[in-house]
Amino acid sequence: MAEEAASDAPACGPLETASESAGAPTTEPSGEAAALESTGEEQAPTPQEPASQEPAPAAPAAPAAPVAAPPAPPSEDVPSAPLLLALEDVSDSSVTVSWEPPEKLGRLGLQGYVLELCREGASEWVPVNARPLMVTQLTVRNLALGDKFFLRVAAVSSAGAGPPAVLEQPVHIQKIIEAPKIRVPRHLRQTYIRQVGEPVNLQIPFQGSPRPQASWTHNGHALDSQRVNVRTGDQDSILFIRSAQRSDSGCYELTVCLEGLEAKAAIDILVIEKPGPPSSIRLLDVWGCNAALEWTPPQDMGNTELLGYTVQKADKKTGQWFTVLERYHPTTCTISDLIVGNAYSFRVFSENQCGLSTSAATTKELARIQKADIAAKTKGFVERDFSEAPSFTQPLADHTSTPGYSTQLFCSVRASPKPKIIWMKNKMNIQGDPKYRALSEQGICTLEIRKPSPFDSGVYTCKAVNVLGEASVDCRLEVKGKGTRNVLP
């Protein structure tokens, strides 16, 4: 009885199911390959010996001339070896290889490719796919950690398998370690500035597989657990300070470690507050309509650089402060265009990113702007008396307003000495009524009526009184109600 000729390689092994493509490389296989133990029950094309797939009859029991095996197919019938066999990807459970079609496809045409695997220390090649597949990329899946093997691929035609292309280096399946990497947010790549009392909340994402260990330091020392809280998750680490103090300023360094690998990121935090006032100020000189000042920088700059100084002046008569210089950097200045006959005080504020200092350095002595020494002829000189009774240079104007919208009445008066201004509605004094706000500055008299209603319609009078007399002006205010008709008295 004739026996079947045994194949050189076992027939079964890890299986790979992939979508067939017409000889074009695929970037991702659509199926899966299962790494199974060889059973020897199914034969696969053996690229090691391109012998005929027909079984050869064995020699009969009786002495006779041996029957010769069928001749090997001509080299023109089988394809040549695939080109550019390369390893595309290796994970902890799979491996992907790709190749290019052979130069020669053979006279009978190409049926597909067979990928074979040979474990390190073994001598047999196990087919990965049981039948030829028309793909140029295959993935072997379900591999175990520690596996080490060789791979080869052969092109197959109906005449048999051609010579294989063998991967030069063995493939080692091992645990994939993703090196740790820290991704610092863009706004933290420069100095992170907070004001005293504000919270500090830093969320720093990182990468690494398996989960790395994260730790923080402040200026090279361990964090103060009483002030700083840290929470580390799988993908980020959060540093939180409830109320920042100036002592929290410095360099915070995050270190992420994994399997002897580490990544570091440094974040600079600056906690600032308003600066103190200049240490001292003095009036250097007064000449003409000018005054020279000098001051010294503040002892406490608020833990940051100064943006400059703000210089203000106030005359003795009004006591109102006016800014003459802003963000001025030198510590000496000259104030010009002062009014002859007035006496001035000066003050200087320090300024940083938090704003102006809470207090200012103020000059102790006044800068008196003296009149020029002119010899006046007193003969025939009659001193003019500038006193005058009140007179309105701009009267009140009748006004129409809308309910709910604040309105203002204006007039201007001239008098010397300064008159007392009295506002009345329908001849009734309205001084002290919170609905009205009266202002008088530089002879301009203003009455603001807050959110008027039709009830506020009427005749408003502004009366100016001084020791020389009095004057008054009137106007009518009409507040039109929605859907109603208001009649003024």
Coordinates of C-alpha atoms in Angstrom, one line a residue:
M1 CA 0.0 0.0 0.0
A2 CA 1.3 3.4 -0.9
E3 CA 2.1 5.9 1.9
E4 CA 1.7 9.7 1.7
A5 CA 4.9 11.7 1.6
A6 CA 5.4 13.7 4.8
S7 CA 5.8 17.5 4.6
D8 CA 8.9 19.2 5.9
A9 CA 6.9 21.6 8.2
P10 CA 3.9 21.0 10.3
A11 CA 0.6 22.2 8.8
C12 CA -1.1 24.0 11.7
G13 CA 0.1 27.0 13.8
P14 CA -1.0 30.6 14.8
L15 CA -3.8 31.7 12.4
E16 CA -4.2 35.1 11.0
T17 CA -7.4 36.3 9.3
A18 CA -6.8 39.4 7.1
S19 CA -8.8 41.1 4.4
E20 CA -7.6 40.2 0.9
S21 CA -6.3 43.0 -1.2
A22 CA -5.1 42.7 -4.8
G23 CA -1.4 42.7 -4.0
A24 CA -1.6 46.3 -2.5
P25 CA -0.1 46.9 1.0
T26 CA -2.6 47.5 3.7
T27 CA -1.8 49.8 6.6
E28 CA -4.0 47.8 9.1
P29 CA -5.2 44.2 8.8
S30 CA -8.9 43.9 9.2
G31 CA -8.8 40.4 10.8
E32 CA -6.9 38.8 13.7
A33 CA -4.3 36.1 13.9
A34 CA -4.4 33.6 16.8
A35 CA -1.1 32.0 17.9
L36 CA -2.0 28.3 18.3
E37 CA 0.2 25.2 18.9
S38 CA 1.0 23.1 15.8
T39 CA -1.1 19.9 15.5
G40 CA 0.3 18.5 12.3
E41 CA -3.3 17.7 11.0
E42 CA -3.2 20.2 8.1
Q43 CA -0.5 20.8 5.5
A44 CA 0.6 24.2 4.4
P45 CA 2.8 25.3 1.5
T46 CA 6.4 24.7 2.6
P47 CA 8.7 27.4 1.2
Q48 CA 11.7 25.5 2.4
E49 CA 11.3 22.8 -0.3
P50 CA 9.2 23.8 -3.3
A51 CA 8.1 20.1 -4.0
S52 CA 5.0 19.1 -5.8
Q53 CA 1.8 19.0 -3.7
E54 CA 0.8 15.6 -5.2
P55 CA 1.7 12.6 -3.0
A56 CA 4.5 10.4 -4.4
P57 CA 3.9 6.6 -4.5
A58 CA 6.1 4.5 -2.2
A59 CA 8.2 1.5 -3.4
P60 CA 6.3 -1.8 -3.5
A61 CA 7.1 -4.5 -0.9
A62 CA 8.4 -6.9 -3.5
P63 CA 11.8 -6.1 -4.9
A64 CA 11.3 -4.0 -7.9
A65 CA 12.8 -0.9 -9.4
P66 CA 11.8 2.2 -7.3
V67 CA 9.2 4.6 -8.7
A68 CA 10.7 8.0 -9.3
A69 CA 9.0 11.1 -7.7
P70 CA 7.5 13.7 -10.0
P71 CA 10.0 16.2 -11.1
A72 CA 10.1 19.6 -9.3
P73 CA 8.2 22.4 -11.2
P74 CA 10.3 24.5 -13.4
S75 CA 11.6 27.7 -11.8
E76 CA 9.4 29.7 -14.3
D77 CA 6.2 28.3 -12.7
V78 CA 6.9 29.4 -9.2
P79 CA 7.2 33.0 -8.1
S80 CA 10.4 34.5 -6.7
A81 CA 10.9 35.6 -3.1
P82 CA 8.9 38.6 -1.8
L83 CA 10.8 41.8 -1.4
L84 CA 11.4 44.2 1.5
L85 CA 10.2 42.0 4.3
A86 CA 10.0 44.3 7.3
L87 CA 8.8 44.5 10.9
E88 CA 6.0 47.1 11.1
D89 CA 4.9 47.0 14.8
V90 CA 5.6 44.9 17.9
S91 CA 3.3 45.1 21.0
D92 CA 3.1 42.9 24.1
S93 CA 0.7 40.5 22.4
S94 CA 1.1 40.9 18.6
V95 CA 3.5 41.5 15.8
T96 CA 2.9 43.0 12.3
V97 CA 5.1 42.4 9.2
S98 CA 4.8 43.7 5.7
W99 CA 6.5 43.0 2.4
E100 CA 6.4 43.9 -1.3
P101 CA 5.3 41.5 -4.1
P102 CA 8.1 39.4 -5.8
E103 CA 9.8 40.5 -9.0
K104 CA 8.7 37.3 -10.8
L105 CA 5.1 36.1 -10.3
G106 CA 5.6 32.8 -12.3
R107 CA 3.9 31.7 -15.5
L108 CA 0.9 30.3 -13.6
G109 CA 0.2 33.4 -11.6
L110 CA 0.2 34.3 -7.9
Q111 CA -2.3 32.7 -5.5
G112 CA -1.1 34.5 -2.4
Y113 CA 1.4 34.4 0.4
V114 CA 2.2 32.1 3.3
L115 CA 3.7 33.5 6.5
E116 CA 5.6 31.1 8.7
L117 CA 6.9 31.2 12.3
C118 CA 9.8 29.3 13.9
R119 CA 10.3 29.7 17.6
E120 CA 13.8 30.2 18.9
G121 CA 15.4 26.8 19.7
A122 CA 13.0 24.9 17.4
S123 CA 13.7 23.7 13.9
E124 CA 10.2 23.5 12.4
W125 CA 8.5 26.4 10.6
V126 CA 4.8 26.7 11.5
P127 CA 2.4 28.3 9.0
V128 CA 0.6 31.4 10.4
N129 CA -2.2 31.3 7.7
A130 CA -3.5 27.9 6.7
R131 CA -4.1 29.0 3.1
P132 CA -2.4 31.6 0.9
L133 CA -3.7 35.1 1.3
M134 CA -3.5 37.9 -1.2
V135 CA -2.2 40.5 1.3
T136 CA 1.2 42.1 1.8
Q137 CA 0.7 42.8 5.5
L138 CA -0.2 40.3 8.3
T139 CA -0.6 40.6 12.1
V140 CA 0.1 37.6 14.4
R141 CA -2.0 38.1 17.6
N142 CA -2.5 36.4 21.0
L143 CA 1.2 36.0 21.6
A144 CA 2.6 35.4 25.0
L145 CA 5.1 37.6 26.8
G146 CA 8.6 36.2 26.5
D147 CA 8.0 34.6 23.1
K148 CA 11.0 34.8 20.7
F149 CA 10.8 33.6 17.1
F150 CA 11.7 34.1 13.5
L151 CA 9.4 35.0 10.6
R152 CA 9.5 34.3 6.9
V153 CA 7.1 34.7 4.0
A154 CA 6.8 32.9 0.7
A155 CA 4.8 33.6 -2.5
V156 CA 2.6 30.7 -3.6
S157 CA 1.3 29.7 -7.1
S158 CA -0.6 26.7 -8.3
A159 CA 2.8 25.0 -9.0
G160 CA 3.9 25.5 -5.4
A161 CA 5.7 27.9 -3.1
G162 CA 8.7 29.9 -4.2
P163 CA 11.8 30.7 -2.1
P164 CA 11.0 32.5 1.2
A165 CA 12.1 35.9 2.4
V166 CA 13.4 35.6 6.0
L167 CA 13.3 38.3 8.7
E168 CA 17.0 38.7 9.7
Q169 CA 16.5 39.4 13.4
P170 CA 14.3 37.4 15.7
V171 CA 11.1 39.0 17.1
H172 CA 10.9 39.2 21.0
I173 CA 7.5 39.7 22.6
Q174 CA 8.0 41.7 25.8
K175 CA 6.2 44.1 27.9
I176 CA 6.0 47.5 26.2
I177 CA 7.1 50.4 28.4
E178 CA 6.0 53.8 27.3
A179 CA 8.6 56.3 28.5
P180 CA 7.2 58.9 30.8
K181 CA 6.6 62.3 29.3
I182 CA 5.3 65.5 30.9
R183 CA 3.2 68.0 29.0
V184 CA 3.4 71.4 30.6
P185 CA 0.4 73.6 29.7
R186 CA 1.4 76.7 27.7
H187 CA 0.5 79.2 30.4
L188 CA 2.8 77.5 32.8
R189 CA 5.9 77.6 30.6
Q190 CA 6.6 81.1 31.8
T191 CA 6.5 82.4 35.4
Y192 CA 3.1 81.8 37.0
I193 CA 2.1 84.9 38.9
R194 CA -0.5 85.0 41.7
Q195 CA -1.4 87.6 44.3
V196 CA -1.2 87.0 48.0
G197 CA -4.4 85.3 49.2
E198 CA -5.3 83.8 45.8
P199 CA -5.4 80.0 45.3
V200 CA -2.8 78.2 43.2
N201 CA -4.2 75.2 41.2
L202 CA -1.7 73.5 38.8
Q203 CA -2.9 70.5 36.8
I204 CA 0.0 68.9 34.9
P205 CA -0.8 66.1 32.5
F206 CA 1.8 63.3 31.9
Q207 CA 2.1 60.1 29.9
G208 CA 3.6 56.7 30.6
S209 CA 2.7 53.0 30.7
P210 CA 2.4 51.4 33.1
R211 CA 1.3 54.2 35.5
P212 CA 4.5 56.1 36.5
Q213 CA 5.2 57.5 40.0
A214 CA 5.0 61.3 40.3
S215 CA 6.6 63.5 43.0
W216 CA 6.9 67.2 43.6
T217 CA 9.7 69.4 45.2
H218 CA 9.8 73.1 46.1
N219 CA 13.2 74.7 45.5
G220 CA 14.8 71.2 45.7
H221 CA 13.1 70.4 49.0
A222 CA 10.0 68.3 49.9
L223 CA 6.7 70.1 49.9
D224 CA 5.1 71.4 53.1
S225 CA 2.1 69.1 53.5
Q226 CA 0.4 71.6 55.8
R227 CA 0.2 74.2 53.0
V228 CA 0.4 72.3 49.8
N229 CA -1.9 69.5 48.7
V230 CA -1.0 67.1 45.8
R231 CA -3.3 64.6 44.0
T232 CA -1.9 62.3 41.4
G233 CA -4.0 60.3 39.0
D234 CA -3.3 58.0 36.0
Q235 CA -2.7 60.8 33.6
D236 CA -2.1 64.0 35.6
S237 CA -0.9 65.5 38.9
I238 CA -2.6 68.4 40.6
L239 CA -0.8 70.8 43.1
F240 CA -3.1 73.0 45.1
I241 CA -2.5 75.9 47.6
R242 CA -5.6 77.3 49.1
S243 CA -4.2 80.7 50.0
A244 CA -0.9 81.7 48.5
Q245 CA 1.7 83.5 50.5
R246 CA 5.0 85.1 49.4
S247 CA 6.9 82.2 50.9
D248 CA 5.2 79.9 48.3
S249 CA 7.2 81.6 45.5
G250 CA 9.9 79.5 43.9
C251 CA 10.6 76.6 41.5
Y252 CA 8.3 73.7 41.8
E253 CA 9.6 70.6 40.0
L254 CA 7.5 67.6 39.0
T255 CA 9.4 64.3 38.5
V256 CA 7.7 61.3 36.8
C257 CA 9.6 57.9 37.1
L258 CA 9.0 54.6 35.4
E259 CA 11.3 51.6 35.2
G260 CA 14.5 53.6 35.6
L261 CA 13.2 56.3 33.2
E262 CA 12.2 59.7 34.4
A263 CA 10.9 63.0 33.1
K264 CA 11.1 66.4 34.9
A265 CA 9.3 69.7 34.5
A266 CA 10.0 72.9 36.4
I267 CA 7.3 75.5 37.0
D268 CA 8.2 78.9 38.5
I269 CA 5.6 80.5 40.7
L270 CA 5.7 84.1 41.9
V271 CA 3.4 85.3 44.6
I272 CA 3.2 89.1 44.7
E273 CA 1.3 91.9 46.6
K274 CA 1.1 95.7 46.5
P275 CA 4.3 97.6 47.2
G276 CA 5.0 99.9 50.2
P277 CA 5.2 103.6 49.7
P278 CA 8.5 105.4 49.0
S279 CA 10.6 105.5 52.1
S280 CA 11.0 109.3 52.2
I281 CA 10.3 112.4 50.1
R282 CA 11.5 115.9 50.3
L283 CA 11.1 119.2 48.5
L284 CA 14.4 120.1 46.9
D285 CA 13.8 123.5 45.5
V286 CA 11.1 126.0 44.4
W287 CA 11.7 128.6 41.7
G288 CA 9.4 130.4 39.4
C289 CA 6.4 128.1 38.7
N290 CA 8.5 125.0 39.3
A291 CA 9.2 122.6 42.2
A292 CA 11.8 119.9 42.4
L293 CA 11.1 116.7 44.4
E294 CA 13.3 113.7 45.4
W295 CA 12.3 110.4 47.1
T296 CA 13.8 107.0 48.0
P297 CA 12.5 103.7 46.7
P298 CA 10.2 101.6 49.0
Q299 CA 11.6 99.0 51.3
D300 CA 9.0 96.5 50.3
M301 CA 8.4 96.2 46.5
G302 CA 5.8 93.5 46.8
N303 CA 8.1 90.6 45.7
T304 CA 8.3 91.9 42.2
E305 CA 9.7 94.7 40.1
L306 CA 8.2 98.2 40.3
L307 CA 6.4 99.6 37.2
G308 CA 7.2 103.1 38.3
Y309 CA 5.9 105.9 40.5
T310 CA 2.8 108.1 40.4
V311 CA 3.3 111.7 41.4
Q312 CA 0.3 113.9 42.5
K313 CA -0.1 117.6 43.5
A314 CA -2.7 119.4 45.6
D315 CA -3.1 123.1 46.2
K316 CA -3.8 124.4 49.7
K317 CA -7.0 126.1 48.7
T318 CA -9.0 123.1 47.3
G319 CA -7.1 120.2 48.8
Q320 CA -7.9 118.1 45.7
W321 CA -5.2 115.8 44.3
F322 CA -4.3 115.7 40.6
T323 CA -1.9 113.3 38.9
V324 CA 1.0 114.9 37.1
L325 CA 3.2 111.8 36.4
E326 CA 2.3 108.1 36.0
R327 CA 4.7 105.1 35.9
Y328 CA 7.6 107.5 36.3
H329 CA 10.9 105.5 36.9
P330 CA 13.5 108.1 38.2
T331 CA 13.3 109.1 41.9
T332 CA 13.7 112.8 41.2
C333 CA 11.3 115.0 39.1
T334 CA 10.4 118.6 38.4
I335 CA 6.8 119.8 38.5
S336 CA 6.1 122.8 36.3
D337 CA 3.2 125.1 35.4
L338 CA 2.3 125.7 39.0
I339 CA 0.0 128.7 39.6
V340 CA 1.5 131.9 41.1
G341 CA 0.2 132.6 44.6
N342 CA -0.8 129.0 45.4
A343 CA 0.9 126.7 47.9
Y344 CA 1.2 123.0 46.9
S345 CA 1.7 119.7 48.6
F346 CA 3.1 116.6 46.7
R347 CA 2.8 112.9 47.3
V348 CA 4.3 109.8 45.5
F349 CA 2.8 106.3 45.2
S350 CA 4.8 103.1 44.3
E351 CA 3.2 100.8 41.6
N352 CA 3.8 97.2 40.6
Q353 CA 1.6 94.6 38.8
C354 CA -0.8 94.5 41.8
G355 CA -1.4 98.3 41.5
L356 CA -0.6 101.4 43.5
S357 CA 0.7 101.2 47.1
T358 CA -1.9 101.5 49.8
S359 CA -0.4 104.8 51.1
A360 CA 1.8 107.5 49.7
A361 CA 4.9 109.5 50.8
T362 CA 3.7 113.1 51.2
T363 CA 5.9 116.2 51.5
K364 CA 5.9 117.9 54.9
E365 CA 6.4 121.4 53.7
L366 CA 4.5 123.4 51.2
A367 CA 5.8 124.7 47.9
R368 CA 4.8 128.3 47.8
I369 CA 4.8 129.9 44.3
Q370 CA 5.7 133.5 45.0
K371 CA 4.9 136.4 42.8
A372 CA 7.8 138.1 41.0
D373 CA 9.4 141.0 42.9
I374 CA 7.9 144.0 41.0
A375 CA 8.1 147.5 42.3
A376 CA 4.6 148.7 42.1
K377 CA 3.6 152.3 41.9
T378 CA 1.2 152.9 44.7
K379 CA 0.4 156.5 43.8
G380 CA -3.1 156.7 42.4
F381 CA -3.6 153.0 42.8
V382 CA -7.1 152.0 43.9
E383 CA -7.5 148.5 45.0
R384 CA -10.4 146.8 43.1
D385 CA -13.0 145.1 45.1
F386 CA -13.9 141.8 43.4
S387 CA -16.8 141.1 45.6
E388 CA -20.1 140.7 43.9
A389 CA -23.6 139.5 44.5
P390 CA -24.6 136.1 42.9
S391 CA -25.6 136.2 39.3
F392 CA -26.4 133.3 37.0
T393 CA -24.4 133.2 33.8
Q394 CA -26.3 130.1 32.5
P395 CA -29.9 129.6 33.6
L396 CA -31.8 126.3 34.1
A397 CA -33.5 124.9 31.0
D398 CA -36.9 123.2 30.9
H399 CA -36.4 119.5 30.6
T400 CA -38.5 116.4 29.7
S401 CA -37.4 113.0 31.1
T402 CA -38.4 109.4 31.0
P403 CA -39.5 107.5 34.1
G404 CA -36.8 105.3 35.6
Y405 CA -33.9 107.1 33.9
S406 CA -31.8 109.5 36.1
T407 CA -31.7 113.1 34.8
Q408 CA -29.7 116.2 35.6
L409 CA -30.3 119.9 35.7
F410 CA -27.4 122.3 35.1
C411 CA -26.8 126.0 35.7
S412 CA -23.8 128.3 36.3
V413 CA -23.4 131.1 38.8
R414 CA -20.8 133.8 39.5
A415 CA -20.3 135.4 42.9
S416 CA -17.7 136.4 45.4
P417 CA -17.4 135.3 48.1
K418 CA -18.5 131.8 47.1
P419 CA -22.3 131.6 47.4
K420 CA -24.5 128.9 49.2
I421 CA -26.5 126.9 46.7
I422 CA -30.1 125.9 47.6
W423 CA -32.3 123.7 45.4
M424 CA -36.1 123.8 45.7
K425 CA -39.0 121.9 44.1
N426 CA -42.3 123.8 43.8
K427 CA -40.8 126.4 46.3
M428 CA -40.0 123.6 48.8
N429 CA -36.4 123.0 49.9
I430 CA -35.2 119.5 48.9
Q431 CA -31.8 119.7 50.5
G432 CA -31.0 116.3 52.3
D433 CA -33.6 114.3 50.3
P434 CA -31.7 111.1 49.2
K435 CA -33.6 111.1 45.9
Y436 CA -31.6 114.2 44.9
R437 CA -27.9 114.8 44.7
A438 CA -26.6 118.4 44.4
L439 CA -23.1 119.3 43.3
S440 CA -21.4 122.7 43.0
E441 CA -17.9 123.0 41.6
Q442 CA -16.1 126.0 40.0
G443 CA -19.4 127.8 39.7
I444 CA -21.2 124.9 37.9
C445 CA -24.3 123.8 39.8
T446 CA -25.8 120.3 39.1
L447 CA -28.9 118.6 40.5
E448 CA -29.2 114.9 39.8
I449 CA -32.7 113.3 40.1
R450 CA -32.3 109.6 40.6
K451 CA -34.8 107.5 38.6
P452 CA -37.6 110.1 38.4
S453 CA -41.3 109.2 38.2
P454 CA -44.2 111.4 37.1
F455 CA -44.5 112.5 40.7
D456 CA -41.2 114.3 40.3
S457 CA -42.5 116.6 37.7
G458 CA -42.7 120.3 38.7
V459 CA -40.8 123.6 38.9
Y460 CA -37.2 123.3 40.2
T461 CA -35.4 126.4 41.5
C462 CA -31.7 126.9 42.1
K463 CA -31.0 129.7 44.5
A464 CA -27.5 131.2 45.2
V465 CA -27.0 133.3 48.4
N466 CA -24.0 135.2 49.8
V467 CA -23.4 138.2 52.0
L468 CA -24.0 140.6 49.1
G469 CA -27.3 139.2 47.9
E470 CA -29.1 136.3 46.3
A471 CA -30.3 135.2 42.9
S472 CA -32.4 132.3 41.6
V473 CA -33.4 130.6 38.3
D474 CA -36.3 128.3 37.6
C475 CA -37.1 125.5 35.1
R476 CA -39.9 123.0 34.5
L477 CA -39.3 119.3 34.6
E478 CA -41.8 117.0 33.0
V479 CA -41.6 113.2 33.6
K480 CA -43.8 111.5 31.1
G481 CA -45.4 108.4 32.4
K482 CA -46.1 105.4 30.0
G483 CA -49.7 105.6 28.8
T484 CA -50.5 108.5 31.1
R485 CA -50.6 112.3 30.6
N486 CA -48.9 114.4 33.2
V487 CA -50.0 118.0 33.7
L488 CA -47.4 120.3 35.2
P489 CA -48.4 122.8 37.8

